[in-house]
């Protein structure tokens, strides 16, 4: 609440939407890749349509690893936009993209933080899909397969909560890596371990979970709407196309 108040007082209401351009542009591609990869992963893991929750978790993990290809640059540009604090020299998304490409190129600039994003997305999406399927199946039994929209929303929200619980503290590490002025050095394991040690040294163990509360609050409407939109669209397309 203190951050919310300070942001509105110093930068105005629209500062709450700082960094929105990057996910707004990229979210369609990110979610398309994610759900497509999840569908393919389920078919790879099992030829049967009804997977166990362990198999759902494995499919979600594979989908998360594939999704990092698009999620990493989208997250990186968002983080760098949000790391500006209302100064006259604040840059627009296009300027940040050009700067990262010009100074560091594709691998160290645009894709900075890719491997830590992969490490984050694997457990995060395992939890995301497992929690959603667990809740959805329980609602399906209760309502004889005819799940109301509010139950889809509730199931999606549990998936979102599980996502953020599973991706911390790697989300903190990812944001620090993507926000720093220079690329990390060493192997991914080395720089992730270095960031974890640095966070603990600077802020204690609680620093590893900084930002978890607003992430959980955000996850409830965000994941609820994502899953509900996907399920309703899939049912509609099934009726229209029969596929």
Coordinates of C-alpha atoms in Angstrom, one line a residue:
X1 CA 0.0 0.0 0.0
X2 CA 2.9 2.3 0.7
X3 CA 4.3 1.7 -2.8
X4 CA 0.9 2.2 -4.3
X5 CA 0.4 5.5 -2.5
X6 CA 3.9 6.8 -3.3
X7 CA 3.6 5.8 -7.0
X8 CA 0.3 7.7 -7.4
X9 CA 1.5 10.7 -5.5
X10 CA 4.8 11.1 -7.3
X11 CA 4.1 9.8 -10.8
X12 CA 0.3 9.8 -11.2
X13 CA -2.3 7.2 -11.7
X14 CA -1.0 6.0 -15.1
X15 CA 2.3 5.1 -13.5
X16 CA 0.5 2.0 -12.2
X17 CA 0.5 0.7 -15.8
X18 CA 4.1 1.4 -16.4
X19 CA 5.7 -1.5 -18.4
X20 CA 2.3 -2.6 -19.7
X21 CA 3.2 -2.2 -23.4
X22 CA 5.6 -5.2 -23.5
X23 CA 3.2 -7.8 -22.1
X24 CA 0.3 -6.2 -24.0
X25 CA 2.2 -6.7 -27.3
X26 CA 3.6 -10.1 -26.4
X27 CA 1.0 -11.8 -24.3
X28 CA -1.0 -13.3 -27.2
X29 CA 2.1 -15.0 -28.5
X30 CA 3.3 -16.1 -25.1
X31 CA -0.1 -17.6 -24.1
X32 CA -0.5 -19.2 -27.6
X33 CA 2.9 -20.8 -27.3
X34 CA 2.2 -21.9 -23.7
X35 CA -1.1 -23.6 -24.3
X36 CA 0.0 -25.1 -27.6
X37 CA 3.2 -26.5 -25.9
X38 CA 1.1 -27.8 -23.1
X39 CA -1.3 -29.7 -25.5
X40 CA 1.7 -31.2 -27.4
X41 CA 3.4 -32.1 -24.1
X42 CA 0.3 -34.0 -22.9
X43 CA 0.2 -36.0 -26.1
X44 CA 4.0 -36.8 -25.7
X45 CA 3.6 -37.9 -22.1
X46 CA 0.5 -40.1 -22.5
X47 CA -1.7 -41.2 -25.5
X48 CA -4.7 -41.2 -23.2
X49 CA -6.8 -38.0 -22.8
X50 CA -7.2 -38.3 -19.0
X51 CA -3.7 -37.7 -17.5
X52 CA -2.8 -38.2 -13.8
X53 CA -1.9 -35.1 -11.8
X54 CA 1.8 -36.2 -11.9
X55 CA 1.6 -36.4 -15.7
X56 CA -0.2 -33.0 -15.8
X57 CA 2.7 -31.5 -13.8
X58 CA 5.3 -33.0 -16.2
X59 CA 3.4 -31.6 -19.2
X60 CA 3.2 -28.2 -17.5
X61 CA 6.9 -28.3 -16.8
X62 CA 7.7 -29.0 -20.5
X63 CA 5.3 -26.3 -21.6
X64 CA 7.0 -23.8 -19.2
X65 CA 10.4 -24.6 -20.6
X66 CA 9.2 -24.0 -24.2
X67 CA 7.3 -20.9 -23.2
X68 CA 10.5 -19.2 -21.8
X69 CA 11.6 -18.5 -25.4
X70 CA 9.0 -15.7 -25.7
X71 CA 8.4 -15.0 -22.0
X72 CA 12.0 -14.1 -21.3
X73 CA 12.2 -11.0 -23.6
X74 CA 8.7 -9.9 -22.8
X75 CA 9.5 -10.0 -19.1
X76 CA 12.9 -8.4 -19.5
X77 CA 11.5 -5.4 -21.3
X78 CA 8.6 -5.1 -18.8
X79 CA 11.1 -5.2 -15.9
X80 CA 13.3 -2.5 -17.4
X81 CA 10.3 -0.3 -18.1
X82 CA 9.1 -0.7 -14.5
X83 CA 12.6 0.0 -13.2
X84 CA 12.2 3.7 -14.2
X85 CA 10.9 6.0 -11.6
X86 CA 9.1 8.9 -13.3
X87 CA 12.2 11.0 -14.2
X88 CA 12.3 13.2 -17.3
X89 CA 14.7 10.9 -19.0
X90 CA 12.5 7.8 -18.7
X91 CA 12.6 5.8 -21.9
X92 CA 9.8 4.3 -23.9
X93 CA 9.6 0.7 -24.8
X94 CA 11.0 1.2 -28.4
X95 CA 14.0 3.1 -27.0
X96 CA 14.8 0.3 -24.4
X97 CA 14.5 -2.4 -27.1
X98 CA 16.8 -0.5 -29.4
X99 CA 19.3 0.2 -26.7
X100 CA 19.5 -3.4 -25.5
X101 CA 19.9 -4.6 -29.1
X102 CA 22.5 -2.0 -30.0
X103 CA 24.6 -2.4 -26.8
X104 CA 24.4 -6.1 -26.1
X105 CA 22.9 -7.9 -29.1
X106 CA 20.4 -10.7 -29.1
X107 CA 21.8 -13.2 -26.6
X108 CA 23.1 -10.8 -23.9
X109 CA 20.6 -8.1 -24.5
X110 CA 17.2 -9.2 -25.8
X111 CA 17.4 -12.7 -24.3
X112 CA 19.1 -11.6 -21.0
X113 CA 17.8 -13.8 -18.2
X114 CA 16.7 -16.6 -20.5
X115 CA 18.1 -19.5 -18.5
X116 CA 16.8 -18.2 -15.2
X117 CA 13.4 -17.7 -16.8
X118 CA 13.6 -21.4 -18.0
X119 CA 14.5 -22.4 -14.4
X120 CA 11.6 -20.4 -13.1
X121 CA 9.0 -21.5 -15.6
X122 CA 9.5 -25.3 -15.2
X123 CA 8.3 -25.5 -11.6
X124 CA 5.9 -22.6 -12.0
X125 CA 3.9 -24.1 -14.8
X126 CA 4.0 -27.5 -13.3
X127 CA 2.2 -26.0 -10.3
X128 CA 0.0 -23.8 -12.6
X129 CA -1.6 -26.6 -14.5
X130 CA -1.7 -29.2 -11.7
X131 CA -3.6 -26.8 -9.4
X132 CA -6.0 -25.9 -12.1
X133 CA -6.7 -29.5 -13.1
X134 CA -7.1 -30.6 -9.5
X135 CA -9.7 -27.8 -8.8
X136 CA -11.4 -28.3 -12.2
X137 CA -11.8 -32.1 -11.7
X138 CA -13.3 -31.6 -8.2
X139 CA -15.8 -29.1 -9.6
X140 CA -16.5 -31.4 -12.5
X141 CA -17.4 -34.2 -10.1
X142 CA -19.6 -31.9 -8.1
X143 CA -21.5 -30.6 -11.1
X144 CA -21.6 -33.7 -13.2
X145 CA -19.3 -32.4 -15.9
X146 CA -21.1 -29.2 -16.5
X147 CA -18.7 -26.7 -14.8
X148 CA -20.1 -23.2 -14.3
X149 CA -18.1 -20.2 -15.4
X150 CA -17.4 -19.2 -11.8
X151 CA -15.9 -22.6 -11.1
X152 CA -13.6 -22.2 -14.0
X153 CA -12.6 -18.8 -12.7
X154 CA -12.0 -20.3 -9.2
X155 CA -9.9 -23.2 -10.7
X156 CA -7.9 -20.7 -12.7
X157 CA -7.2 -18.6 -9.6
X158 CA -5.8 -21.6 -7.8
X159 CA -3.5 -22.3 -10.7
X160 CA -2.3 -18.7 -10.6
X161 CA -1.6 -18.9 -6.8
X162 CA 0.3 -22.2 -7.3
X163 CA 2.3 -20.6 -10.2
X164 CA 3.7 -17.8 -8.0
X165 CA 4.3 -20.0 -5.0
X166 CA 6.4 -22.3 -7.2
X167 CA 8.4 -19.7 -9.0
X168 CA 9.8 -17.8 -6.0
X169 CA 12.6 -17.1 -5.2
X170 CA 13.7 -17.5 -8.9
X171 CA 11.4 -14.7 -10.0
X172 CA 13.4 -12.3 -7.8
X173 CA 16.6 -13.6 -9.3
X174 CA 15.2 -13.2 -12.8
X175 CA 14.2 -9.6 -12.2
X176 CA 17.6 -8.7 -10.8
X177 CA 19.4 -10.3 -13.7
X178 CA 17.2 -8.6 -16.3
X179 CA 17.4 -5.2 -14.6
X180 CA 21.1 -4.9 -14.0
X181 CA 23.2 -2.6 -16.2
X182 CA 25.5 -5.4 -17.5
X183 CA 24.9 -9.0 -18.4
X184 CA 25.6 -11.7 -15.8
X185 CA 28.9 -13.5 -16.0
X186 CA 29.6 -17.2 -15.6
X187 CA 27.3 -20.2 -16.2
X188 CA 23.6 -19.9 -15.5
X189 CA 24.0 -22.0 -12.3
X190 CA 26.9 -19.7 -11.2
X191 CA 25.1 -16.4 -11.7
X192 CA 21.8 -17.7 -10.2
X193 CA 23.7 -19.0 -7.1
X194 CA 25.6 -15.6 -6.9
X195 CA 22.3 -13.6 -7.0
X196 CA 20.7 -15.8 -4.4
X197 CA 23.7 -15.3 -2.0
X198 CA 23.7 -11.5 -2.8
X199 CA 20.0 -11.2 -2.0
X200 CA 20.4 -13.0 1.3
X201 CA 23.4 -10.9 2.2
X202 CA 21.6 -7.7 1.4
X203 CA 18.0 -8.4 2.7
X204 CA 18.1 -11.6 4.6
X205 CA 16.1 -14.7 3.8
X206 CA 12.9 -12.6 3.5
X207 CA 14.5 -10.8 0.5
X208 CA 14.1 -14.0 -1.5
X209 CA 10.3 -13.6 -1.4
X210 CA 10.1 -9.8 -1.9
X211 CA 7.1 -9.0 -4.0
X212 CA 5.3 -12.3 -3.4
X213 CA 2.2 -10.7 -1.8
X214 CA 1.3 -8.4 -4.8
X215 CA 2.1 -11.2 -7.2
X216 CA -0.4 -13.5 -5.4
X217 CA -3.0 -10.8 -5.4
X218 CA -2.5 -10.2 -9.1
X219 CA -2.5 -13.9 -9.9
X220 CA -6.1 -14.4 -8.8
X221 CA -7.9 -12.3 -11.5
X222 CA -5.2 -12.8 -14.1
X223 CA -5.0 -16.6 -14.1
X224 CA -8.8 -16.9 -13.5
X225 CA -9.5 -14.9 -16.7
X226 CA -6.8 -16.7 -18.7
X227 CA -8.0 -20.2 -17.9
X228 CA -11.7 -19.3 -18.2
X229 CA -11.1 -17.6 -21.6
X230 CA -9.1 -20.6 -22.8
X231 CA -11.7 -23.2 -21.7
X232 CA -14.7 -21.3 -23.0
X233 CA -13.0 -20.6 -26.4
X234 CA -12.0 -24.2 -26.7
X235 CA -15.6 -25.4 -26.1
X236 CA -16.9 -22.9 -28.6
X237 CA -14.4 -24.0 -31.3
X238 CA -15.3 -27.6 -30.6
X239 CA -19.0 -26.9 -31.2
X240 CA -18.3 -24.9 -34.3
X241 CA -15.6 -27.0 -35.9
X242 CA -16.2 -30.4 -34.3
X243 CA -12.4 -30.8 -33.9

